PDB file of C-alpha atoms in Angstrom:
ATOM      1  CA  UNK A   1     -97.674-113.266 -97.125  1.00 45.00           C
ATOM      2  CA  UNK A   2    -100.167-113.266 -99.372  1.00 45.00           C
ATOM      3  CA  UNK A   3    -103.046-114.297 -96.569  1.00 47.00           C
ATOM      4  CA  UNK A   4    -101.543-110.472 -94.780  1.00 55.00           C
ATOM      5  CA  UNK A   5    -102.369-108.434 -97.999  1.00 58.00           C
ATOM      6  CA  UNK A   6    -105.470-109.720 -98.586  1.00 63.00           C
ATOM      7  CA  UNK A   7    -107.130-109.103 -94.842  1.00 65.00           C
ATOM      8  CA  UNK A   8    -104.855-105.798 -94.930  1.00 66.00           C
ATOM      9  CA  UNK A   9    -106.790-105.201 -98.454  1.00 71.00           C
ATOM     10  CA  UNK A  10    -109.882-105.522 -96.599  1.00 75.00           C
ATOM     11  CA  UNK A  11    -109.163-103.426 -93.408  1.00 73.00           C
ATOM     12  CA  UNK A  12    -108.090-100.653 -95.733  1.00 73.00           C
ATOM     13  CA  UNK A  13    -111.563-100.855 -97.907  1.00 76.00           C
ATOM     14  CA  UNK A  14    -113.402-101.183 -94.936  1.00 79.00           C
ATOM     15  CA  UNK A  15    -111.974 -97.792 -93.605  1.00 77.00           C
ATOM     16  CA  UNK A  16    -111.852 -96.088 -97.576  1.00 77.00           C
ATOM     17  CA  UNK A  17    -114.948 -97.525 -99.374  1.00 81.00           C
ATOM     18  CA  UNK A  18    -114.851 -97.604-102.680  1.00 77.00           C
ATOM     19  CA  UNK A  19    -112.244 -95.123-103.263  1.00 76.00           C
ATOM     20  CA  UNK A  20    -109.013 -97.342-103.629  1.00 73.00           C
ATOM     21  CA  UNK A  21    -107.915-101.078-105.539  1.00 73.00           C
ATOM     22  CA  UNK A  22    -105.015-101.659-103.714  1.00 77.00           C
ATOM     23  CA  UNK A  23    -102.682-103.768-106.271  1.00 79.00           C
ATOM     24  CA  UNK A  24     -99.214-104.998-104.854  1.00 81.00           C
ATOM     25  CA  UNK A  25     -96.767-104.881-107.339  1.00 85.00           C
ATOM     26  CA  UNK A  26     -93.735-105.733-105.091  1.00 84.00           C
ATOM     27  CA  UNK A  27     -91.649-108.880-105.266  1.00 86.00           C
ATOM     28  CA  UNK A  28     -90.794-110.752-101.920  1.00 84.00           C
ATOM     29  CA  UNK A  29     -87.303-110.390-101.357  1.00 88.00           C
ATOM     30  CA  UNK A  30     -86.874-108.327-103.683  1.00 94.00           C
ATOM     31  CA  UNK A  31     -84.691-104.810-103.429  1.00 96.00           C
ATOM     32  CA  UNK A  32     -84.900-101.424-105.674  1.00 97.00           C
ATOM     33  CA  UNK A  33     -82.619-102.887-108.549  1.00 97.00           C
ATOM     34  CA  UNK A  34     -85.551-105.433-108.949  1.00 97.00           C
ATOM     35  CA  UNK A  35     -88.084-102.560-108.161  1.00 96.00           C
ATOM     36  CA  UNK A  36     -85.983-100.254-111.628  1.00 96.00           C
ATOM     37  CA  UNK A  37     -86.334-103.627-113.731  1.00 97.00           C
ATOM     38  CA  UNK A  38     -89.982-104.137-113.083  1.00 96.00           C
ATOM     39  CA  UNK A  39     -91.495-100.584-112.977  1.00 97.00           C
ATOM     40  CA  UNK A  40     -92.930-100.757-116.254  1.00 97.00           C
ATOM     41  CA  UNK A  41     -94.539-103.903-116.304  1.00 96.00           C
ATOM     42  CA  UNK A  42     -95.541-103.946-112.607  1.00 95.00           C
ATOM     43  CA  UNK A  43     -96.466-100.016-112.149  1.00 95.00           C
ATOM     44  CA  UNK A  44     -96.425 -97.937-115.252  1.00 96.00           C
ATOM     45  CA  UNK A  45     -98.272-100.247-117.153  1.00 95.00           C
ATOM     46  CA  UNK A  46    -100.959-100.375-114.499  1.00 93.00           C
ATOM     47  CA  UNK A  47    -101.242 -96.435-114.599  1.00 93.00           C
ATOM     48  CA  UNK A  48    -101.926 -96.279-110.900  1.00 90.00           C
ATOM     49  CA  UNK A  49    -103.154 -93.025-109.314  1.00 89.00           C
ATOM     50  CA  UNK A  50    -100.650 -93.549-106.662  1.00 90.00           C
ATOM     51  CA  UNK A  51     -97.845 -95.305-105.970  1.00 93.00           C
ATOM     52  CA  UNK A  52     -96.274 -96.534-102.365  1.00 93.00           C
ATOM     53  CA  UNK A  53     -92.591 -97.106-102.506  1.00 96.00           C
ATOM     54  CA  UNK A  54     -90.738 -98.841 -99.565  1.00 96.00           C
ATOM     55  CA  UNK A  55     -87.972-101.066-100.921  1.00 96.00           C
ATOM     56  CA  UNK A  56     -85.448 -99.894 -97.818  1.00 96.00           C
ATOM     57  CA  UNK A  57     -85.798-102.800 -95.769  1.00 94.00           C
ATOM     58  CA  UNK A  58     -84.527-105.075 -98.746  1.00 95.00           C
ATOM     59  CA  UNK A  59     -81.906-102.622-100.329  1.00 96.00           C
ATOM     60  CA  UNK A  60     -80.488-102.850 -96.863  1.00 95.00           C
ATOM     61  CA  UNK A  61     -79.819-106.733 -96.776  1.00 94.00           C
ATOM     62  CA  UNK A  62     -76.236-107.209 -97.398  1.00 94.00           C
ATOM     63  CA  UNK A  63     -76.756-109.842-100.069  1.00 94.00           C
ATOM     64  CA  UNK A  64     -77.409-107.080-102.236  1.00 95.00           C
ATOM     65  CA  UNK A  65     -74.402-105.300-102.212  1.00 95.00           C
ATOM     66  CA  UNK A  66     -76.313-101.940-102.417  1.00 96.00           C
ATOM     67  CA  UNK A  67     -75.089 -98.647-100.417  1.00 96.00           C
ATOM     68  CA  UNK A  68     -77.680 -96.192 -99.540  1.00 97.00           C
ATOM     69  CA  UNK A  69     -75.883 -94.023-102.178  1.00 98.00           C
ATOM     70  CA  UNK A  70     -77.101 -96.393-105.156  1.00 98.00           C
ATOM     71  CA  UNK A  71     -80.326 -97.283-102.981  1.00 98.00           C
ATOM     72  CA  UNK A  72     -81.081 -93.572-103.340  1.00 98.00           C
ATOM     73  CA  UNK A  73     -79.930 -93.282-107.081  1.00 98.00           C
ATOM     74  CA  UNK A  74     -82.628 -96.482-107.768  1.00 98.00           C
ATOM     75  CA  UNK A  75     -84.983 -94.977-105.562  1.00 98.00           C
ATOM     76  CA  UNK A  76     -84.789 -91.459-107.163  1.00 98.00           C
ATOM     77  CA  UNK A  77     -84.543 -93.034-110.708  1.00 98.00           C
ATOM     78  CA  UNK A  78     -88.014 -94.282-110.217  1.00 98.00           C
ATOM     79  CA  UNK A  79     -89.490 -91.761-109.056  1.00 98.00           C
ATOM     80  CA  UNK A  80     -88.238 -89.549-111.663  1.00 98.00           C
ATOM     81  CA  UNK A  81     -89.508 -92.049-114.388  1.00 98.00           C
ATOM     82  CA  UNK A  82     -93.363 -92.431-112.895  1.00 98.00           C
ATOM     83  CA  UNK A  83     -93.336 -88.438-113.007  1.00 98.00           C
ATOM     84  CA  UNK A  84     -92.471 -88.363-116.628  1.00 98.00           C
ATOM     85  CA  UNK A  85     -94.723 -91.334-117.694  1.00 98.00           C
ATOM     86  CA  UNK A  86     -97.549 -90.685-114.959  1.00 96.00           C
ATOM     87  CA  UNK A  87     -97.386 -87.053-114.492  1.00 97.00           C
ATOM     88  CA  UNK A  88    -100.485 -87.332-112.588  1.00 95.00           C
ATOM     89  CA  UNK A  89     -99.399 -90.158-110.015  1.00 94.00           C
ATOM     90  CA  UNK A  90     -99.188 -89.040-106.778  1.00 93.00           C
ATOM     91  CA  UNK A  91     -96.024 -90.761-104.948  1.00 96.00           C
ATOM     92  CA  UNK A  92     -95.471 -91.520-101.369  1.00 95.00           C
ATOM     93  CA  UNK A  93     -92.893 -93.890-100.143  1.00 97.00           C
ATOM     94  CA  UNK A  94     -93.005 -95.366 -96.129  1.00 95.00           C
ATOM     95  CA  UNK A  95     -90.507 -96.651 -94.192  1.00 96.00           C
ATOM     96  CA  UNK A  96     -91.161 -99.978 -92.709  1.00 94.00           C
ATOM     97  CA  UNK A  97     -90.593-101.981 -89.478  1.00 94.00           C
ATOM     98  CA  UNK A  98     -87.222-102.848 -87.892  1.00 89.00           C
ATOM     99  CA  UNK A  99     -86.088-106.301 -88.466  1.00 93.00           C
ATOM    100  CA  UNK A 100     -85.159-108.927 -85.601  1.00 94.00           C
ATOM    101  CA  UNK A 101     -83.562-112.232 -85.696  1.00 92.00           C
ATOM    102  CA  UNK A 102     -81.882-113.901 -88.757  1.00 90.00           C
ATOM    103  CA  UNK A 103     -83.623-110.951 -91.182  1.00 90.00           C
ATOM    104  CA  UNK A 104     -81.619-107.985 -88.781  1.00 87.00           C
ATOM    105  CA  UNK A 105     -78.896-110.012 -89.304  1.00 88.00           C
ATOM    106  CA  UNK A 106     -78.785-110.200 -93.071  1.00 88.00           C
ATOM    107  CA  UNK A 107     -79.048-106.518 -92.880  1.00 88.00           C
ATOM    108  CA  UNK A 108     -75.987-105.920 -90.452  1.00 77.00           C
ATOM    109  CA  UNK A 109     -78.463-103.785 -88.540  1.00 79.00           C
ATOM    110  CA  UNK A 110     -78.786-100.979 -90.995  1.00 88.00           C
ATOM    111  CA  UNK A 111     -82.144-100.875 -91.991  1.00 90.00           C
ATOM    112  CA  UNK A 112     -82.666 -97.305 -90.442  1.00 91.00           C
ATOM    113  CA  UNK A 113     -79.864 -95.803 -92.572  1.00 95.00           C
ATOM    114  CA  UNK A 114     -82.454 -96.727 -95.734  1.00 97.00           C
ATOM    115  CA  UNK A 115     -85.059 -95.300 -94.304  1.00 97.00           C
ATOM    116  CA  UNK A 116     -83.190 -92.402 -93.630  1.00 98.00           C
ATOM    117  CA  UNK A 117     -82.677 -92.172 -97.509  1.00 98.00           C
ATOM    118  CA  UNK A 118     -86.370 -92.281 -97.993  1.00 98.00           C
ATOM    119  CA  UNK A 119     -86.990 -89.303 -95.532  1.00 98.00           C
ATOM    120  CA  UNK A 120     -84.467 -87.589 -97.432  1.00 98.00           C
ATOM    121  CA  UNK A 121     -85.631 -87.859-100.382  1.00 98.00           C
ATOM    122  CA  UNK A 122     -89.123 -87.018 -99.459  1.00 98.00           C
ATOM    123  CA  UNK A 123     -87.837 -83.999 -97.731  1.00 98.00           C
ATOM    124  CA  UNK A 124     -85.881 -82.499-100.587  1.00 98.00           C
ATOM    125  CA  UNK A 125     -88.743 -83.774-103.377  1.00 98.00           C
ATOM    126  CA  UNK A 126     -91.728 -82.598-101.216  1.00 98.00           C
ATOM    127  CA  UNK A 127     -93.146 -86.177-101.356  1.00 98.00           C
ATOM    128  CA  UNK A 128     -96.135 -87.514 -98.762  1.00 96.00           C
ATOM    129  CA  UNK A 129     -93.928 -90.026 -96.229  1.00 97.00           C
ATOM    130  CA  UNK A 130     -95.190 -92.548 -94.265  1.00 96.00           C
ATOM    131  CA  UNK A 131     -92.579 -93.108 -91.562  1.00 96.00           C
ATOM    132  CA  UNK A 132     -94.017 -96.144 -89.493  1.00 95.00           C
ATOM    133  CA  UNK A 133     -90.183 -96.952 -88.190  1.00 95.00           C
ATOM    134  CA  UNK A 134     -90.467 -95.160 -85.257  1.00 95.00           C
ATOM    135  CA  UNK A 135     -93.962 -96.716 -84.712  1.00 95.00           C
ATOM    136  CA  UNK A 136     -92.552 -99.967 -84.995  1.00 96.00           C
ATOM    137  CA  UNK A 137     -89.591 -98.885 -82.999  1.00 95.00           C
ATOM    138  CA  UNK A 138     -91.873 -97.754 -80.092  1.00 96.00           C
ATOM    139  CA  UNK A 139     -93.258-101.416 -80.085  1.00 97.00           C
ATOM    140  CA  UNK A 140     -90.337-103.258 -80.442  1.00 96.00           C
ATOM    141  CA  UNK A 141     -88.346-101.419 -77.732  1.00 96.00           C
ATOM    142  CA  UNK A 142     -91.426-101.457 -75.180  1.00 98.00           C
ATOM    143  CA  UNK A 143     -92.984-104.550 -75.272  1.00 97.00           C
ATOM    144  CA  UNK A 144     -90.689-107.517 -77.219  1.00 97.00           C
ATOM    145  CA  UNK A 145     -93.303-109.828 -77.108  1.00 97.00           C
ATOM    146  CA  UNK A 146     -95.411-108.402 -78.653  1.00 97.00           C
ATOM    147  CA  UNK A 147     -93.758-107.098 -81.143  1.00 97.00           C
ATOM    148  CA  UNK A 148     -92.527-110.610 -81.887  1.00 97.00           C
ATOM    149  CA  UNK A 149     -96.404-111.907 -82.073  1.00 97.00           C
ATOM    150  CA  UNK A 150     -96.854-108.781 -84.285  1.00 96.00           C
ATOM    151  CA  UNK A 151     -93.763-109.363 -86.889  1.00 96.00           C
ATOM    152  CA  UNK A 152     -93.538-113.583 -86.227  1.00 95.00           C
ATOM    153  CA  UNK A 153     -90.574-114.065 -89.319  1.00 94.00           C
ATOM    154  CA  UNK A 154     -88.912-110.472 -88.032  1.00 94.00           C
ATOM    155  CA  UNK A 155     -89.580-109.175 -91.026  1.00 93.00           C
ATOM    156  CA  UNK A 156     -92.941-108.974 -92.120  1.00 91.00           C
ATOM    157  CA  UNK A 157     -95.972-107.709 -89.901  1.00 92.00           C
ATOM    158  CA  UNK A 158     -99.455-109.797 -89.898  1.00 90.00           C
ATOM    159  CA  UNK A 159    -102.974-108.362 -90.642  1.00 84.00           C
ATOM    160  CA  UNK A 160    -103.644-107.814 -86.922  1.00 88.00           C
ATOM    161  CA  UNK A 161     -99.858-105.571 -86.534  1.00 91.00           C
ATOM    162  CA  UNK A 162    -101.065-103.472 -90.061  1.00 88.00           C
ATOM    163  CA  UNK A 163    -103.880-102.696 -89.086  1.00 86.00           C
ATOM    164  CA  UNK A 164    -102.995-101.622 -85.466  1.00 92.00           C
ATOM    165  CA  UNK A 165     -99.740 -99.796 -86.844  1.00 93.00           C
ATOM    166  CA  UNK A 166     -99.972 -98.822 -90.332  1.00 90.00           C
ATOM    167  CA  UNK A 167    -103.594 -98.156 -91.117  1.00 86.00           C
ATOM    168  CA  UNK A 168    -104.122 -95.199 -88.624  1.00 89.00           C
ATOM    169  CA  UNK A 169    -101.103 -93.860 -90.584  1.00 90.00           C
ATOM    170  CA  UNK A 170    -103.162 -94.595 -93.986  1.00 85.00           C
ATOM    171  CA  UNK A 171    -105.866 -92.722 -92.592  1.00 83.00           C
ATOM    172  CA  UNK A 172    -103.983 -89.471 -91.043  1.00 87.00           C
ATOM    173  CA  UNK A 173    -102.226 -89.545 -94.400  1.00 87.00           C
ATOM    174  CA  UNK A 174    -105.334 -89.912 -96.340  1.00 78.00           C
TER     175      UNK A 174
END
């Protein structure tokens, strides 16, 4: 969603001028054994100041095969990897928004045990979090409609659902 990121891009250097280049180095589809393969060439090698990690709502799809057990062990292997090439990166992972339709169904309804993982770890590693689940949740549970306007595939959230949702989380955080 390509047309998302860039008017999300926008929204978030419209509310933080000048002080961030936002660079998405996630694959669609993707989950966090793609996310171990690819940190070099798609974060290290950027040397980013921060990194966002949020690769729950993928790790949970089934065709992945992945238990939150090795989810965590992937999640906590990166982490532990920027730190010791990037000692200076700050790290924050987010949870994301529940899934509906066909996408809820290739995760057997279990996104919210990933993003448990991800509070975990954050917990126990003293990590910034940004938990918009129950955000999303909130949505989802009292208005459907909208909700479906907001995340149209039931997976990914437009411009207009980011920047009501997520930014005002960007800018607590921030």
């Amino acid at each position: 969603k390509i047309v998302d990121y860039l008017r999300f891009t926008r929204e978030f250097n419209q509310a933080f001028p000048g002080l961030a280049t936002i660079v998405n180095s996630g694959g669609s589809g993707m989950c966090s054994i793609w996310g171990l393969e690819n940190l070099d060439k798609k974060v290290i090698d950027k040397k980013p100041d921060m990194v966002l990690i949020e690769f729950a709502t993928n790790d949970a799809a089934v065709k992945f095969n992945l238990d939150t057990a090795g989810a965590r062990k992937n999640l906590e292997t990166m982490i532990d990897t920027i730190k010791r090439k990037l000692p200076h990166c700050a790290i924050v992972l987010m949870t994301m928004n529940e899934t509906t339709g066909k996408p809820a169904e290739t995760r057997a309804h279990r996104s919210n045990e990933y993003f448990q993982v991800y509070r975990d770890v954050a917990k126990e590693r003293k990590l910034l979090l940004l938990d918009h689940y129950p955000h999303w949740k909130a949505i989802l549970d009292a208005d459907p409609k909208k909700y479906a306007a907001w995340v149209p595939d039931g997976s990914h959230p437009n411009a207009e659902a980011c920047k009501q949702v997520m930014l005002p989380e960007f800018e607590r955080a921030f």
